[in-house]
Amino acid sequence: NIDNDFAEEDVAGFVATDFKQNGLSIQFKINGTAFNLEQLGRHNMQNALAATAAAAQIGISLETCAKALETYEGIYRRHQIISKENDVWLIDDYAHNPAKCAASIAACQQIAPKVIAWFQPHGYTPTRFLRADFVNEISAVLRPEDEIWMSEIFYAGGTTVKNISANDLIMDIKAKDKNAFFQEDRNDFFN
């Protein structure tokens, strides 16, 4: 049972409070109405808050929103549980920007004493542009026992200049005393 240290979130007059994550589910209140989702992470509470605020604008009650979200199964590749064996979870999440990578790792920390995250940056120009953000966001969320692994940047074609490597990010994260590792070919990650 994890209680988040943030007091509340506010969107258009709708306030989320009392966030808790219990294993693979989250609980919180929006304007006093209890919500329970089979999802991970504070960011899913924020998404539910935004959706509820939008639904209220067209006359849908908080109670109806809470009931509908109880059965929400999430979307493909967002904290999708692939397997659990010997207390080891394999969870796929298509996080692709610095804040989403950090949120994904933080959500998984609530169910595991150690998170081993693997990430493959997408595109040389975006990675170069977001380098400091990736390094700072990921470094800030990693606990001493956690690890981040990266394979080489995914190249989708085009005329981009390949003057950055995922290993550059790994070296920057290591410089912040975090467990960071480079595995050039993602197909070799499990070898």
mmCIF file of C-alpha atoms in Angstrom:
data_model
loop_
_atom_site.group_PDB
_atom_site.id
_atom_site.type_symbol
_atom_site.label_atom_id
_atom_site.label_comp_id
_atom_site.label_asym_id
_atom_site.label_seq_id
_atom_site.Cartn_x
_atom_site.Cartn_y
_atom_site.Cartn_z
ATOM 1 C CA ASN A 1 0.000 0.000 0.000
ATOM 2 C CA ILE A 2 1.667 3.173 -1.206
ATOM 3 C CA ASP A 3 0.453 6.656 -0.307
ATOM 4 C CA ASN A 4 1.636 9.385 -2.618
ATOM 5 C CA ASP A 5 3.127 12.428 -0.955
ATOM 6 C CA PHE A 6 1.351 14.869 -3.279
ATOM 7 C CA ALA A 7 -1.744 16.321 -1.656
ATOM 8 C CA GLU A 8 -3.993 17.027 -4.616
ATOM 9 C CA GLU A 9 -4.357 17.722 -8.314
ATOM 10 C CA ASP A 10 -6.736 20.311 -9.730
ATOM 11 C CA VAL A 11 -8.214 20.447 -13.239
ATOM 12 C CA ALA A 12 -10.956 22.953 -14.107
ATOM 13 C CA GLY A 13 -12.354 22.965 -10.578
ATOM 14 C CA PHE A 14 -12.149 19.191 -10.150
ATOM 15 C CA VAL A 15 -9.757 18.148 -7.413
ATOM 16 C CA ALA A 16 -8.190 14.722 -6.976
ATOM 17 C CA THR A 17 -7.055 13.791 -3.466
ATOM 18 C CA ASP A 18 -6.120 10.792 -1.329
ATOM 19 C CA PHE A 19 -4.085 8.988 -4.006
ATOM 20 C CA LYS A 20 -2.994 5.466 -3.064
ATOM 21 C CA GLN A 21 -1.505 2.659 -5.097
ATOM 22 C CA ASN A 22 -2.107 -0.870 -3.843
ATOM 23 C CA GLY A 23 -0.222 -3.289 -6.058
ATOM 24 C CA LEU A 24 -1.723 -3.031 -9.525
ATOM 25 C CA SER A 25 -4.564 -0.670 -8.674
ATOM 26 C CA ILE A 26 -4.957 2.942 -7.673
ATOM 27 C CA GLN A 27 -7.532 4.648 -5.492
ATOM 28 C CA PHE A 28 -8.272 8.347 -5.128
ATOM 29 C CA LYS A 29 -11.144 10.775 -4.767
ATOM 30 C CA ILE A 30 -12.332 13.456 -7.153
ATOM 31 C CA ASN A 31 -14.335 16.151 -5.372
ATOM 32 C CA GLY A 32 -15.053 13.580 -2.655
ATOM 33 C CA THR A 33 -16.199 10.755 -4.975
ATOM 34 C CA ALA A 34 -14.145 7.556 -4.651
ATOM 35 C CA PHE A 35 -12.431 6.147 -7.755
ATOM 36 C CA ASN A 36 -10.742 2.755 -8.112
ATOM 37 C CA LEU A 37 -8.802 1.848 -11.273
ATOM 38 C CA GLU A 38 -6.913 -1.289 -12.187
ATOM 39 C CA GLN A 39 -4.003 0.826 -13.377
ATOM 40 C CA LEU A 40 -0.562 1.812 -12.132
ATOM 41 C CA GLY A 41 0.740 5.221 -11.246
ATOM 42 C CA ARG A 42 -0.196 8.706 -10.288
ATOM 43 C CA HIS A 43 -0.230 9.709 -13.952
ATOM 44 C CA ASN A 44 -3.284 7.482 -14.466
ATOM 45 C CA MET A 45 -5.061 9.366 -11.708
ATOM 46 C CA GLN A 46 -4.200 12.580 -13.549
ATOM 47 C CA ASN A 47 -5.579 11.127 -16.792
ATOM 48 C CA ALA A 48 -8.781 10.058 -15.022
ATOM 49 C CA LEU A 49 -9.106 13.522 -13.492
ATOM 50 C CA ALA A 50 -8.844 15.177 -16.906
ATOM 51 C CA ALA A 51 -11.321 12.721 -18.471
ATOM 52 C CA THR A 52 -13.758 13.214 -15.602
ATOM 53 C CA ALA A 53 -13.524 17.007 -15.853
ATOM 54 C CA ALA A 54 -14.248 16.769 -19.603
ATOM 55 C CA ALA A 55 -17.144 14.351 -19.067
ATOM 56 C CA ALA A 56 -18.664 16.653 -16.458
ATOM 57 C CA GLN A 57 -18.787 19.421 -19.070
ATOM 58 C CA ILE A 58 -21.345 17.369 -20.993
ATOM 59 C CA GLY A 59 -23.370 16.449 -17.924
ATOM 60 C CA ILE A 60 -21.904 13.092 -16.870
ATOM 61 C CA SER A 61 -21.841 12.688 -13.084
ATOM 62 C CA LEU A 62 -18.768 11.860 -11.037
ATOM 63 C CA GLU A 63 -20.440 8.665 -9.881
ATOM 64 C CA THR A 64 -20.997 7.535 -13.482
ATOM 65 C CA CYS A 65 -17.373 8.339 -14.332
ATOM 66 C CA ALA A 66 -16.129 6.390 -11.295
ATOM 67 C CA LYS A 67 -18.236 3.363 -12.207
ATOM 68 C CA ALA A 68 -17.101 3.435 -15.850
ATOM 69 C CA LEU A 69 -13.439 3.731 -14.916
ATOM 70 C CA GLU A 70 -13.649 0.739 -12.545
ATOM 71 C CA THR A 71 -13.756 -1.533 -15.610
ATOM 72 C CA TYR A 72 -11.293 0.423 -17.736
ATOM 73 C CA GLU A 73 -8.616 -2.018 -18.900
ATOM 74 C CA GLY A 74 -6.137 0.524 -20.191
ATOM 75 C CA ILE A 75 -4.630 0.739 -23.633
ATOM 76 C CA TYR A 76 -2.219 -1.497 -25.467
ATOM 77 C CA ARG A 77 1.414 -1.144 -24.331
ATOM 78 C CA ARG A 78 0.733 1.167 -21.405
ATOM 79 C CA HIS A 79 1.802 -0.803 -18.348
ATOM 80 C CA GLN A 80 0.725 -3.960 -20.104
ATOM 81 C CA ILE A 81 1.581 -6.979 -17.981
ATOM 82 C CA ILE A 82 3.364 -9.522 -20.144
ATOM 83 C CA SER A 83 4.168 -12.058 -17.420
ATOM 84 C CA LYS A 84 4.907 -12.683 -13.766
ATOM 85 C CA GLU A 85 7.150 -15.533 -12.770
ATOM 86 C CA ASN A 86 8.984 -16.109 -9.475
ATOM 87 C CA ASP A 87 7.936 -12.641 -8.261
ATOM 88 C CA VAL A 88 9.459 -11.024 -11.360
ATOM 89 C CA TRP A 89 7.099 -8.884 -13.398
ATOM 90 C CA LEU A 90 7.608 -8.160 -17.087
ATOM 91 C CA ILE A 91 5.681 -5.006 -17.909
ATOM 92 C CA ASP A 92 5.634 -3.277 -21.297
ATOM 93 C CA ASP A 93 5.092 0.453 -21.458
ATOM 94 C CA TYR A 94 5.434 2.592 -24.555
ATOM 95 C CA ALA A 95 6.813 5.570 -22.673
ATOM 96 C CA HIS A 96 8.761 7.662 -25.153
ATOM 97 C CA ASN A 97 9.501 11.074 -23.688
ATOM 98 C CA PRO A 98 11.405 11.978 -20.506
ATOM 99 C CA ALA A 99 8.391 12.627 -18.252
ATOM 100 C CA LYS A 100 6.583 9.472 -19.407
ATOM 101 C CA CYS A 101 9.687 7.329 -18.906
ATOM 102 C CA ALA A 102 10.057 8.651 -15.361
ATOM 103 C CA ALA A 103 6.341 8.169 -14.609
ATOM 104 C CA SER A 104 6.455 4.598 -15.883
ATOM 105 C CA ILE A 105 9.458 3.731 -13.732
ATOM 106 C CA ALA A 106 7.890 5.389 -10.668
ATOM 107 C CA ALA A 107 4.643 3.464 -11.121
ATOM 108 C CA CYS A 108 6.502 0.158 -11.304
ATOM 109 C CA GLN A 109 8.534 0.989 -8.200
ATOM 110 C CA GLN A 110 5.331 0.660 -6.208
ATOM 111 C CA ILE A 111 5.123 -3.074 -6.962
ATOM 112 C CA ALA A 112 8.794 -4.072 -7.029
ATOM 113 C CA PRO A 113 11.749 -3.649 -4.697
ATOM 114 C CA LYS A 114 13.964 -3.284 -7.786
ATOM 115 C CA VAL A 115 13.051 -1.996 -11.241
ATOM 116 C CA ILE A 116 15.151 -2.869 -14.260
ATOM 117 C CA ALA A 117 13.953 -0.565 -17.024
ATOM 118 C CA TRP A 118 14.943 -0.846 -20.675
ATOM 119 C CA PHE A 119 14.487 2.039 -23.083
ATOM 120 C CA GLN A 120 15.325 2.598 -26.720
ATOM 121 C CA PRO A 121 15.269 6.269 -27.690
ATOM 122 C CA HIS A 122 13.455 6.993 -30.938
ATOM 123 C CA GLY A 123 15.170 9.255 -33.438
ATOM 124 C CA TYR A 124 18.530 10.993 -33.329
ATOM 125 C CA THR A 125 17.238 14.563 -33.461
ATOM 126 C CA PRO A 126 14.629 14.124 -30.688
ATOM 127 C CA THR A 127 17.157 12.304 -28.513
ATOM 128 C CA ARG A 128 19.742 15.038 -29.017
ATOM 129 C CA PHE A 129 17.129 17.724 -28.294
ATOM 130 C CA LEU A 130 15.818 15.958 -25.151
ATOM 131 C CA ARG A 131 19.129 14.578 -23.880
ATOM 132 C CA ALA A 132 19.302 16.660 -20.693
ATOM 133 C CA ASP A 133 15.620 16.032 -19.942
ATOM 134 C CA PHE A 134 16.007 12.259 -20.368
ATOM 135 C CA VAL A 135 19.063 12.233 -18.131
ATOM 136 C CA ASN A 136 17.526 14.437 -15.429
ATOM 137 C CA GLU A 137 14.053 12.835 -15.364
ATOM 138 C CA ILE A 138 15.310 9.241 -15.349
ATOM 139 C CA SER A 139 18.111 9.955 -12.858
ATOM 140 C CA ALA A 140 15.711 11.694 -10.489
ATOM 141 C CA VAL A 141 13.320 8.756 -10.311
ATOM 142 C CA LEU A 142 15.814 5.866 -10.055
ATOM 143 C CA ARG A 143 16.297 4.461 -6.578
ATOM 144 C CA PRO A 144 19.761 3.124 -5.625
ATOM 145 C CA GLU A 145 18.711 -0.467 -6.406
ATOM 146 C CA ASP A 146 17.055 0.320 -9.769
ATOM 147 C CA GLU A 147 18.710 0.023 -13.172
ATOM 148 C CA ILE A 148 18.201 1.692 -16.543
ATOM 149 C CA TRP A 149 19.336 -0.055 -19.716
ATOM 150 C CA MET A 150 19.315 1.493 -23.174
ATOM 151 C CA SER A 151 19.955 0.153 -26.625
ATOM 152 C CA GLU A 152 21.036 2.273 -29.542
ATOM 153 C CA ILE A 153 18.702 4.957 -30.847
ATOM 154 C CA PHE A 154 16.038 3.690 -33.231
ATOM 155 C CA TYR A 155 16.711 5.051 -36.704
ATOM 156 C CA ALA A 156 13.567 5.461 -38.765
ATOM 157 C CA GLY A 157 15.391 6.649 -41.878
ATOM 158 C CA GLY A 158 15.918 10.031 -43.424
ATOM 159 C CA THR A 159 18.875 12.352 -43.609
ATOM 160 C CA THR A 160 19.471 12.991 -39.923
ATOM 161 C CA VAL A 161 22.952 13.401 -38.503
ATOM 162 C CA LYS A 162 23.832 10.492 -36.216
ATOM 163 C CA ASN A 163 26.009 12.469 -33.819
ATOM 164 C CA ILE A 164 24.529 11.173 -30.571
ATOM 165 C CA SER A 165 24.239 7.703 -29.094
ATOM 166 C CA ALA A 166 22.069 6.225 -26.383
ATOM 167 C CA ASN A 167 25.372 5.470 -24.689
ATOM 168 C CA ASP A 168 25.864 9.232 -24.283
ATOM 169 C CA LEU A 169 22.701 9.321 -22.157
ATOM 170 C CA ILE A 170 23.869 6.268 -20.214
ATOM 171 C CA MET A 171 27.218 7.902 -19.463
ATOM 172 C CA ASP A 172 25.424 11.067 -18.278
ATOM 173 C CA ILE A 173 23.144 9.007 -16.011
ATOM 174 C CA LYS A 174 26.134 7.059 -14.646
ATOM 175 C CA ALA A 175 27.781 10.393 -13.839
ATOM 176 C CA LYS A 176 24.826 10.985 -11.490
ATOM 177 C CA ASP A 177 25.741 7.758 -9.620
ATOM 178 C CA LYS A 178 22.876 5.725 -11.050
ATOM 179 C CA ASN A 179 22.950 2.142 -12.310
ATOM 180 C CA ALA A 180 22.928 2.668 -16.063
ATOM 181 C CA PHE A 181 23.959 0.272 -18.810
ATOM 182 C CA PHE A 182 24.263 0.347 -22.595
ATOM 183 C CA GLN A 183 23.392 -2.693 -24.741
ATOM 184 C CA GLU A 184 23.796 -1.587 -28.353
ATOM 185 C CA ASP A 185 21.504 -4.188 -29.939
ATOM 186 C CA ARG A 186 18.159 -4.510 -28.195
ATOM 187 C CA ASN A 187 17.950 -8.146 -29.330
ATOM 188 C CA ASP A 188 20.905 -8.910 -27.044
ATOM 189 C CA PHE A 189 19.271 -7.412 -23.959
ATOM 190 C CA PHE A 190 18.183 -10.764 -22.494
ATOM 191 C CA ASN A 191 21.401 -12.586 -23.381
#
